[in-house]
Tab-separated table of C-alpha atoms in Angstrom:
chain	number	residue	atom	x	y	z
A	1	MET	CA	0.771	-10.696	15.089
A	2	SER	CA	-2.414	-12.379	16.233
A	3	GLY	CA	-5.899	-10.813	13.716
A	4	LEU	CA	-4.100	-10.168	10.141
A	5	ASN	CA	-5.248	-14.048	9.040
A	6	LYS	CA	-8.658	-12.191	8.936
A	7	GLU	CA	-10.146	-11.196	5.576
A	8	THR	CA	-11.502	-7.760	4.703
A	9	SER	CA	-13.437	-7.281	1.841
A	10	GLY	CA	-15.074	-5.003	-0.485
A	11	ASN	CA	-15.820	-2.099	-1.498
A	12	PHE	CA	-15.381	0.588	1.294
A	13	GLY	CA	-16.526	4.752	1.103
A	14	LYS	CA	-19.297	3.842	-1.092
A	15	GLU	CA	-22.860	5.312	-1.018
A	16	THR	CA	-25.699	3.396	0.932
A	17	SER	CA	-29.958	4.086	0.273
A	18	GLY	CA	-30.457	7.301	2.227
A	19	SER	CA	-26.061	7.506	3.468
A	20	LEU	CA	-24.795	10.933	2.894
A	21	SER	CA	-21.295	9.396	2.125
A	22	LYS	CA	-18.468	11.646	1.433
A	23	GLY	CA	-16.097	8.698	0.465
A	24	LEU	CA	-12.684	8.109	1.861
A	25	GLY	CA	-10.241	10.928	3.401
A	26	LYS	CA	-7.315	10.515	5.513
A	27	VAL	CA	-6.361	6.624	5.295
A	28	GLN	CA	-3.368	4.855	6.990
A	29	VAL	CA	-1.461	1.711	5.498
A	30	SER	CA	1.249	0.077	8.201
A	31	LEU	CA	3.810	-2.794	6.990
A	32	MET	CA	5.552	-5.234	9.237
A	33	TRP	CA	7.624	-8.024	9.597
A	34	ASP	CA	9.818	-10.259	11.601
A	35	PRO	CA	13.964	-9.112	11.197
A	36	SER	CA	16.040	-11.590	9.516
A	37	PRO	CA	17.963	-14.084	11.393
A	38	LEU	CA	21.755	-12.517	12.875
A	39	GLY	CA	24.318	-12.710	10.225
A	40	GLU	CA	21.765	-12.531	7.878
A	41	PRO	CA	20.875	-10.095	4.891
A	42	ASP	CA	18.459	-7.781	6.055
A	43	HIS	CA	14.533	-7.858	5.374
A	44	ASP	CA	13.577	-5.130	3.591
A	45	LEU	CA	10.128	-4.650	2.429
A	46	ASP	CA	8.904	-1.352	1.134
A	47	ILE	CA	5.455	0.140	1.002
A	48	ILE	CA	4.781	1.924	-2.268
A	49	ALA	CA	2.209	3.988	-3.358
A	50	GLY	CA	1.259	4.928	-7.253
A	51	THR	CA	-1.081	7.949	-8.456
A	52	TYR	CA	-2.368	7.706	-11.755
A	53	SER	CA	-4.433	10.115	-14.075
A	54	ALA	CA	-7.980	10.361	-14.957
A	55	GLU	CA	-6.956	10.271	-18.176
A	56	ASN	CA	-4.905	7.222	-17.891
A	57	PRO	CA	-5.670	5.366	-14.672
A	58	HIS	CA	-4.111	2.073	-15.727
A	59	GLY	CA	-1.094	3.605	-17.415
A	60	LYS	CA	1.912	4.864	-15.813
A	61	ALA	CA	1.729	6.333	-12.540
A	62	ALA	CA	1.741	10.412	-12.379
A	63	TYR	CA	3.885	10.155	-9.257
A	64	LEU	CA	5.028	7.304	-7.017
A	65	VAL	CA	5.399	8.034	-3.309
A	66	HIS	CA	8.441	5.318	-1.268
A	67	PHE	CA	11.490	5.106	0.492
A	68	ASP	CA	13.591	7.445	-1.951
A	69	ARG	CA	10.918	9.641	-2.553
A	70	ARG	CA	8.658	10.169	0.715
A	71	LEU	CA	6.547	12.864	0.017
A	72	SER	CA	4.357	13.465	-3.121
A	73	PRO	CA	4.472	16.706	-4.793
A	74	ASP	CA	0.879	17.969	-3.334
A	75	GLY	CA	2.215	16.632	0.233
A	76	THR	CA	-1.469	14.558	0.158
A	77	ILE	CA	0.957	11.244	0.702
A	78	ASN	CA	3.592	10.877	3.213
A	79	LEU	CA	6.082	8.126	4.144
A	80	ASN	CA	5.551	8.354	7.378
A	81	ARG	CA	8.150	5.676	8.645
A	82	ASP	CA	10.522	3.560	6.742
A	83	SER	CA	12.707	0.576	8.011
A	84	ARG	CA	15.055	-1.239	6.161
A	85	THR	CA	14.914	-4.298	8.792
A	86	GLY	CA	11.731	-4.638	10.414
A	87	ALA	CA	13.348	-4.578	13.923
A	88	GLY	CA	11.491	-2.794	16.741
A	89	PHE	CA	7.986	-2.652	17.870
A	90	GLY	CA	4.100	-1.960	16.353
A	91	ALA	CA	4.231	-1.283	12.781
A	92	ASP	CA	7.593	-1.188	10.333
A	93	GLU	CA	6.298	1.072	7.696
A	94	VAL	CA	3.566	3.817	7.749
A	95	MET	CA	1.384	5.357	4.993
A	96	THR	CA	-0.772	8.419	5.309
A	97	LEU	CA	-3.139	9.304	1.909
A	98	GLU	CA	-4.959	11.855	2.230
A	99	LEU	CA	-7.208	11.153	-0.301
A	100	ASP	CA	-9.665	13.837	-0.127
A	101	ARG	CA	-7.017	16.402	-0.642
A	102	LEU	CA	-5.882	15.024	-3.364
A	103	SER	CA	-6.618	17.085	-6.827
A	104	SER	CA	-9.324	15.832	-8.948
A	105	SER	CA	-7.417	14.720	-12.088
A	106	TYR	CA	-6.256	11.495	-10.647
A	107	ALA	CA	-9.021	8.822	-10.412
A	108	ARG	CA	-6.867	5.971	-9.126
A	109	VAL	CA	-4.127	5.552	-6.032
A	110	VAL	CA	-2.626	2.115	-6.130
A	111	VAL	CA	-0.506	0.525	-2.701
A	112	GLY	CA	1.993	-2.224	-2.878
A	113	VAL	CA	4.542	-3.602	-0.987
A	114	ALA	CA	7.982	-4.686	-2.728
A	115	ILE	CA	10.559	-6.973	-1.098
A	116	GLN	CA	14.398	-5.473	-1.716
A	117	GLN	CA	16.367	-8.315	-3.431
A	118	ASN	CA	19.506	-6.917	-2.074
A	119	GLY	CA	20.671	-10.237	-0.348
A	120	GLY	CA	19.489	-12.442	-2.884
A	121	ARG	CA	15.787	-13.403	-3.917
A	122	LYS	CA	13.486	-13.637	-1.058
A	123	THR	CA	9.494	-13.903	-1.160
A	124	PHE	CA	6.900	-13.227	1.094
A	125	GLY	CA	7.059	-16.892	2.401
A	126	ASP	CA	10.914	-16.269	3.355
A	127	VAL	CA	9.833	-13.513	5.743
A	128	PRO	CA	8.585	-14.301	8.926
A	129	ASN	CA	5.238	-12.367	10.556
A	130	THR	CA	4.305	-10.084	7.364
A	131	GLY	CA	1.128	-8.170	7.657
A	132	VAL	CA	-0.421	-5.042	6.441
A	133	ARG	CA	-2.820	-3.088	7.630
A	134	VAL	CA	-4.842	-0.189	5.732
A	135	VAL	CA	-7.117	1.747	8.048
A	136	GLU	CA	-9.298	4.924	7.952
A	137	GLY	CA	-9.413	5.892	11.773
A	138	TYR	CA	-10.683	2.795	13.485
A	139	THR	CA	-12.153	1.434	10.670
A	140	GLU	CA	-9.973	-1.603	9.223
A	141	LEU	CA	-10.551	-1.494	5.177
A	142	VAL	CA	-7.821	-4.445	4.688
A	143	VAL	CA	-5.859	-6.566	6.546
A	144	ASP	CA	-3.751	-9.312	4.662
A	145	ASP	CA	-0.560	-11.634	5.601
A	146	PHE	CA	0.348	-12.177	2.237
A	147	ALA	CA	0.157	-16.066	2.743
A	148	GLY	CA	-1.860	-15.717	-0.437
A	149	VAL	CA	0.930	-14.602	-2.528
A	150	ALA	CA	3.655	-16.183	-0.517
A	151	GLY	CA	5.966	-17.070	-3.396
A	152	ALA	CA	5.639	-13.264	-4.821
A	153	THR	CA	8.694	-10.998	-4.656
A	154	ALA	CA	5.858	-8.075	-4.352
A	155	ALA	CA	2.091	-7.316	-4.614
A	156	THR	CA	-0.130	-4.610	-4.690
A	157	VAL	CA	-2.437	-4.894	-1.305
A	158	VAL	CA	-5.466	-1.914	-2.169
A	159	GLU	CA	-6.742	0.400	-4.691
A	160	PHE	CA	-8.484	3.478	-3.969
A	161	VAL	CA	-10.585	4.346	-6.887
A	162	ARG	CA	-12.802	8.138	-7.076
A	163	ASP	CA	-15.971	7.117	-8.505
A	164	SER	CA	-17.878	9.348	-11.113
A	165	ARG	CA	-19.539	11.797	-8.342
A	166	GLY	CA	-15.846	12.002	-6.606
A	167	VAL	CA	-16.050	9.705	-3.677
A	168	TRP	CA	-13.179	7.855	-3.002
A	169	GLU	CA	-13.318	3.742	-2.726
A	170	CYS	CA	-11.220	1.456	-1.375
A	171	ARG	CA	-11.163	-1.890	-2.983
A	172	ARG	CA	-8.794	-5.010	-1.629
A	173	ALA	CA	-6.477	-5.621	-4.367
A	174	VAL	CA	-3.638	-8.304	-2.937
A	175	ARG	CA	-2.067	-9.367	-5.981
A	176	GLY	CA	1.344	-11.290	-5.968
A	177	PHE	CA	4.096	-9.964	-9.056
A	178	ASP	CA	7.235	-11.967	-9.418
A	179	ALA	CA	9.314	-8.452	-10.190
A	180	ASP	CA	11.973	-6.666	-8.259
A	181	PRO	CA	10.925	-3.034	-6.898
A	182	GLU	CA	11.693	-1.516	-10.557
A	183	THR	CA	9.715	-3.465	-12.879
A	184	PHE	CA	6.764	-4.056	-9.959
A	185	VAL	CA	6.572	0.197	-9.710
A	186	ALA	CA	5.834	-0.013	-13.691
A	187	VAL	CA	3.547	-2.857	-13.893
A	188	MET	CA	1.866	-2.255	-10.427
A	189	GLY	CA	-0.820	0.149	-11.982
A	190	GLY	CA	-1.858	-2.348	-14.732
A	191	ALA	CA	-3.555	-4.989	-12.170
């Protein structure tokens, strides 16, 4: 999976001097990994998005979008593709976030990845060729291969934050957690 070792950092969507930036609009998160060897338990990674209210941007998520709830209540976040094995070509999981349509009552969205622990403990280092890519149109916002969190079982990837003008910004936020998916969703917003 070439190109996933490069790191993109910084804030995207920020207004620069003389700019008429409206911030981020429609963003896509793609997750890739290789399947497990024949006869071993499947590698099953999941994209998870948590949406946080303006009143409590680092508290409990107002709602989550994941494999078991693939569409947000307002239709602005959608898990378009879900894989349980990593088999196939291209991205194994894809999530679309329409930040420009998200209610002003929400100030933060955190996107992470959790590894299902059904066949015993697995970390990102145990799953070959993992990679995540966050784009808006043709602009890469974040690209990562999880090498920096190889010992983790879950990781936040990116956070989208609405500034005081209502403009959405992207912040790279790759942080590892030693947590099962249920525990991860409870703590990912505090990161």
